[in-house]
Short mmCIF file of C-alpha atoms in Angstrom, two decimals:
data_model
loop_
_atom_site.label_atom_id
_atom_site.label_comp_id
_atom_site.label_asym_id
_atom_site.label_seq_id
_atom_site.Cartn_x
_atom_site.Cartn_y
_atom_site.Cartn_z
CA MET A 1 -7.31 20.40 -12.31
CA THR A 2 -4.01 19.46 -10.63
CA ALA A 3 -3.77 22.06 -7.85
CA VAL A 4 -2.89 20.68 -4.41
CA GLU A 5 -2.40 22.24 -1.00
CA LEU A 6 1.05 21.57 0.44
CA SER A 7 2.64 23.89 2.98
CA ALA A 8 6.36 24.49 3.26
CA GLY A 9 6.23 23.01 6.75
CA GLY A 10 4.58 19.85 5.46
CA TRP A 11 7.20 19.52 2.74
CA ALA A 12 10.06 20.02 5.23
CA LEU A 13 8.56 17.47 7.63
CA ALA A 14 8.23 14.99 4.76
CA CYS A 15 11.91 15.49 3.92
CA LEU A 16 12.92 14.87 7.54
CA CYS A 17 10.79 11.71 7.78
CA GLY A 18 12.19 10.51 4.46
CA ALA A 19 15.72 10.94 5.79
CA ILE A 20 14.94 8.92 8.94
CA ILE A 21 13.21 6.17 6.98
CA GLY A 22 16.09 6.08 4.51
CA LEU A 23 18.53 5.46 7.36
CA ASP A 24 16.59 2.39 8.44
CA GLY A 25 17.42 0.42 5.31
CA VAL A 26 21.13 -0.02 6.03
CA SER A 27 22.46 2.39 8.65
CA TRP A 28 20.17 2.77 11.67
CA PRO A 29 18.14 1.39 13.45
CA GLN A 30 17.01 -1.31 10.98
CA ALA A 31 13.60 -1.47 12.66
CA MET A 32 11.69 -2.31 9.44
CA TRP A 33 10.49 1.27 8.98
CA SER A 34 11.75 1.05 5.42
CA ARG A 35 9.40 -1.80 4.44
CA PRO A 36 6.96 -0.48 1.81
CA ILE A 37 3.83 -1.26 3.81
CA VAL A 38 5.21 0.58 6.86
CA ALA A 39 6.81 3.51 5.02
CA GLY A 40 3.74 4.01 2.81
CA THR A 41 1.46 4.05 5.87
CA LEU A 42 3.73 6.58 7.59
CA GLY A 43 3.63 8.78 4.50
CA GLY A 44 -0.15 8.70 4.41
CA MET A 45 -0.37 9.24 8.17
CA LEU A 46 1.76 12.37 7.93
CA PHE A 47 -0.93 13.96 5.76
CA GLY A 48 -3.96 12.56 7.52
CA ALA A 49 -4.68 9.52 5.34
CA PRO A 50 -2.94 6.44 6.79
CA ALA A 51 -5.30 4.03 5.01
CA ALA A 52 -4.44 5.54 1.62
CA GLY A 53 -0.73 5.31 2.37
CA CYS A 54 -1.10 1.72 3.55
CA LEU A 55 -2.91 0.81 0.32
CA VAL A 56 -0.03 2.16 -1.75
CA GLY A 57 2.47 0.41 0.52
CA VAL A 58 0.75 -2.94 0.00
CA TRP A 59 0.99 -2.59 -3.77
CA LEU A 60 4.64 -1.58 -3.51
CA GLU A 61 5.38 -4.63 -1.39
CA LEU A 62 4.31 -6.68 -4.41
CA VAL A 63 6.27 -4.62 -6.91
CA LEU A 64 9.48 -3.84 -5.03
CA SER A 65 9.84 -7.04 -3.02
CA ARG A 66 10.87 -8.81 -6.20
CA HIS A 67 14.30 -7.29 -5.54
CA PRO A 68 15.51 -8.53 -2.11
CA PRO A 69 17.79 -5.96 -0.39
CA PHE A 70 20.85 -8.17 0.01
CA GLY A 71 23.74 -9.44 -2.03
CA GLY A 72 25.82 -7.56 -4.56
CA ALA A 73 23.00 -6.74 -7.01
CA ARG A 74 21.51 -3.26 -7.18
CA HIS A 75 17.97 -3.09 -5.83
CA PRO A 76 15.41 -0.27 -5.43
CA GLU A 77 15.50 1.67 -2.17
CA THR A 78 12.09 0.87 -0.72
CA GLY A 79 11.91 3.21 2.28
CA PRO A 80 11.97 6.76 0.86
CA ALA A 81 10.22 5.52 -2.30
CA SER A 82 7.25 4.01 -0.46
CA PHE A 83 7.05 6.97 1.92
CA THR A 84 7.00 9.41 -1.00
CA ALA A 85 4.41 7.40 -2.90
CA GLY A 86 2.12 6.98 0.11
CA ALA A 87 2.38 10.65 1.06
CA ALA A 88 1.83 11.77 -2.54
CA TYR A 89 -1.32 9.66 -2.81
CA ALA A 90 -2.59 11.11 0.47
CA VAL A 91 -1.84 14.73 -0.48
CA ALA A 92 -3.37 14.25 -3.94
CA GLY A 93 -6.64 13.16 -2.40
CA GLY A 94 -6.48 9.43 -3.18
CA GLY A 95 -9.58 7.52 -4.09
CA ALA A 96 -9.27 7.21 -7.86
CA PRO A 97 -7.99 3.88 -9.19
CA ALA A 98 -5.75 5.72 -11.65
CA GLY A 99 -4.20 7.50 -8.68
CA ILE A 100 -3.15 4.16 -7.20
CA VAL A 101 -1.43 3.23 -10.45
CA ALA A 102 0.31 6.61 -10.51
CA ALA A 103 1.42 6.30 -6.87
CA VAL A 104 2.84 2.82 -7.44
CA ALA A 105 4.66 4.07 -10.54
CA VAL A 106 6.07 6.93 -8.45
CA GLY A 107 7.29 4.46 -5.82
CA TRP A 108 8.99 2.33 -8.45
CA ALA A 109 10.68 5.34 -10.07
CA VAL A 110 11.82 6.91 -6.79
CA GLY A 111 13.05 3.51 -5.60
CA TRP A 112 15.37 3.05 -8.55
CA THR A 113 16.50 6.67 -8.37
CA GLY A 114 17.37 6.04 -4.74
CA ALA A 115 19.29 2.92 -5.74
CA HIS A 116 21.57 4.98 -7.98
CA SER A 117 22.06 7.60 -5.25
CA VAL A 118 23.04 4.82 -2.82
CA THR A 119 25.60 3.54 -5.32
CA LEU A 120 27.15 7.01 -5.63
CA LEU A 121 27.32 7.43 -1.86
CA ARG A 122 28.89 4.02 -1.39
CA ARG A 123 31.76 5.16 -3.58
CA VAL A 124 32.39 8.07 -1.21
CA THR A 125 32.00 6.52 2.24
CA PRO A 126 34.90 4.01 2.05
CA GLY A 127 37.28 6.92 1.61
CA LEU A 128 35.85 8.57 4.73
CA VAL A 129 36.18 5.53 6.96
CA SER A 130 39.26 3.70 5.72
CA ARG A 131 41.83 6.50 5.57
CA PRO A 132 45.12 5.39 7.16
CA GLU A 133 45.22 8.38 9.50
CA GLY A 134 41.78 7.39 10.82
CA PHE A 135 43.17 4.16 12.22
CA ARG A 136 46.30 5.80 13.62
CA ARG A 137 44.19 8.25 15.58
CA GLY A 138 42.39 5.45 17.38
CA ALA A 139 38.87 4.08 17.68
CA ALA A 140 37.35 7.47 18.51
CA ALA A 141 38.39 8.94 15.16
CA LEU A 142 37.09 5.90 13.33
CA ALA A 143 33.76 6.16 15.18
CA ARG A 144 33.43 9.83 14.18
CA ARG A 145 33.98 8.92 10.54
CA HIS A 146 31.39 6.20 10.82
CA ARG A 147 28.85 8.65 12.27
CA LEU A 148 29.65 11.02 9.41
CA ALA A 149 28.92 8.27 6.89
CA VAL A 150 25.58 7.54 8.59
CA ALA A 151 24.70 11.25 8.56
CA LEU A 152 25.50 11.47 4.86
CA ASP A 153 23.21 8.51 4.20
CA GLY A 154 20.36 10.29 5.98
CA LEU A 155 21.11 13.52 4.11
CA ARG A 156 21.05 11.63 0.82
CA ALA A 157 17.62 10.13 1.58
CA GLY A 158 16.26 13.49 2.70
CA LEU A 159 17.46 15.22 -0.47
CA LEU A 160 15.91 12.44 -2.56
CA VAL A 161 12.50 13.08 -1.00
CA ALA A 162 13.02 16.85 -1.19
CA ALA A 163 13.68 16.73 -4.92
CA LEU A 164 10.95 14.28 -5.93
CA PHE A 165 8.10 14.81 -3.47
CA VAL A 166 6.36 17.73 -5.16
CA PRO A 167 6.64 16.29 -8.72
CA SER A 168 5.28 13.01 -7.34
CA VAL A 169 2.28 14.73 -5.77
CA LEU A 170 1.51 16.60 -9.00
CA PHE A 171 1.81 13.43 -11.09
CA VAL A 172 -0.50 11.44 -8.82
CA ARG A 173 -2.95 14.33 -8.70
CA LEU A 174 -2.94 14.61 -12.48
CA LEU A 175 -3.91 10.98 -12.95
CA SER A 176 -6.33 11.04 -10.04
CA THR A 177 -8.53 13.64 -11.74
CA GLN A 178 -10.00 11.15 -14.19
CA PRO A 179 -13.77 11.29 -14.81
CA SER A 180 -15.98 9.24 -12.54
CA GLY A 181 -18.47 6.63 -13.64
CA ALA A 182 -17.70 4.17 -16.43
CA ALA A 183 -14.48 5.92 -17.45
CA GLY A 184 -13.16 5.83 -13.91
CA ALA A 185 -14.24 2.22 -13.35
CA ALA A 186 -12.27 1.18 -16.41
CA TRP A 187 -9.08 1.73 -14.42
CA TRP A 188 -9.88 -0.99 -11.88
CA PRO A 189 -8.85 -3.87 -14.20
CA VAL A 190 -5.57 -2.00 -14.77
CA VAL A 191 -4.98 -1.80 -11.03
CA ALA A 192 -5.86 -5.48 -10.55
CA GLY A 193 -3.62 -6.55 -13.44
CA PHE A 194 -0.76 -4.46 -12.08
CA GLY A 195 -1.02 -6.14 -8.71
CA LEU A 196 -1.31 -9.62 -10.17
CA ALA A 197 1.74 -9.08 -12.34
CA GLY A 198 3.75 -7.88 -9.34
CA ALA A 199 2.59 -10.80 -7.19
CA ALA A 200 3.43 -13.29 -9.94
CA GLY A 201 6.88 -11.74 -10.33
CA VAL A 202 7.63 -12.05 -6.62
CA ALA A 203 6.36 -15.62 -6.48
CA ALA A 204 8.23 -16.67 -9.62
CA ARG A 205 11.51 -15.32 -8.25
CA GLY A 206 11.10 -17.41 -5.13
CA LEU A 207 9.87 -20.57 -6.82
CA GLY A 208 12.63 -21.04 -9.35
CA ALA A 209 12.37 -22.47 -12.84
CA ARG A 210 12.24 -26.14 -11.77
CA SER A 211 10.16 -25.81 -8.63
CA ARG A 212 7.14 -28.03 -8.09
CA GLY A 213 5.28 -24.99 -6.80
CA TRP A 214 4.51 -23.69 -10.29
CA PRO A 215 1.05 -25.39 -10.40
CA ALA A 216 0.16 -23.57 -7.16
CA LEU A 217 1.32 -20.30 -8.70
CA ALA A 218 -0.79 -20.93 -11.81
CA ALA A 219 -3.84 -21.73 -9.67
CA GLY A 220 -3.30 -18.58 -7.64
CA CYS A 221 -3.01 -16.43 -10.78
CA LEU A 222 -6.22 -17.96 -12.15
CA LEU A 223 -8.06 -17.32 -8.90
CA GLY A 224 -6.73 -13.76 -8.76
CA THR A 225 -7.84 -13.14 -12.34
CA LEU A 226 -11.35 -14.36 -11.56
CA ILE A 227 -11.53 -12.12 -8.49
CA ALA A 228 -10.28 -9.13 -10.50
CA ARG A 229 -12.89 -9.84 -13.18
CA PHE A 230 -15.60 -10.01 -10.53
CA ILE A 231 -14.49 -6.69 -8.99
CA ALA A 232 -14.26 -5.00 -12.39
#
């Protein structure tokens, strides 16, 4: 059964929070609200389950942090993605290991969708700010255009959450309704493997191919595998 209870007010509030968190990544106020662990916790808190949202945010830190948000390369937009994933896991009820996998997959998918929406918006905003008449009219006109660009960035993030929040909740709920007992416990190794793979990816990106830290990474992966085997 995949039915969930989500009011129109809750959905609208989620869209507003997603817009504010989306602004934090580049525009305003850059207060680290868009970090996965923070945004995921805020998403869970909005629907009464901050611990569930924080859990999803921690996993997304491992998965999405492999792509640092700087430089010319395209990277996933972590803020709205982690908020959506954390809120979806909270609304869906949480608990099931398969639900964690689904929520992390949602965060990854929404993050890359957000990356493409950011690229499209960045093609529009230079034309708003750098028009010749904007400079001739003085600093006040240029400031208004800048505020317009910031508002469009928030609108973009809000629309992203608005479009993908409900499908995300239904997807997480669908995978969360797995049978309990042995069948449900079988998902725990999948969750542990997913996290280990993400952690190894982040570490490998920072170490570099010729780094002397590779033995430490190998030892950490071995220790993590043993812990995952013990938990499973």
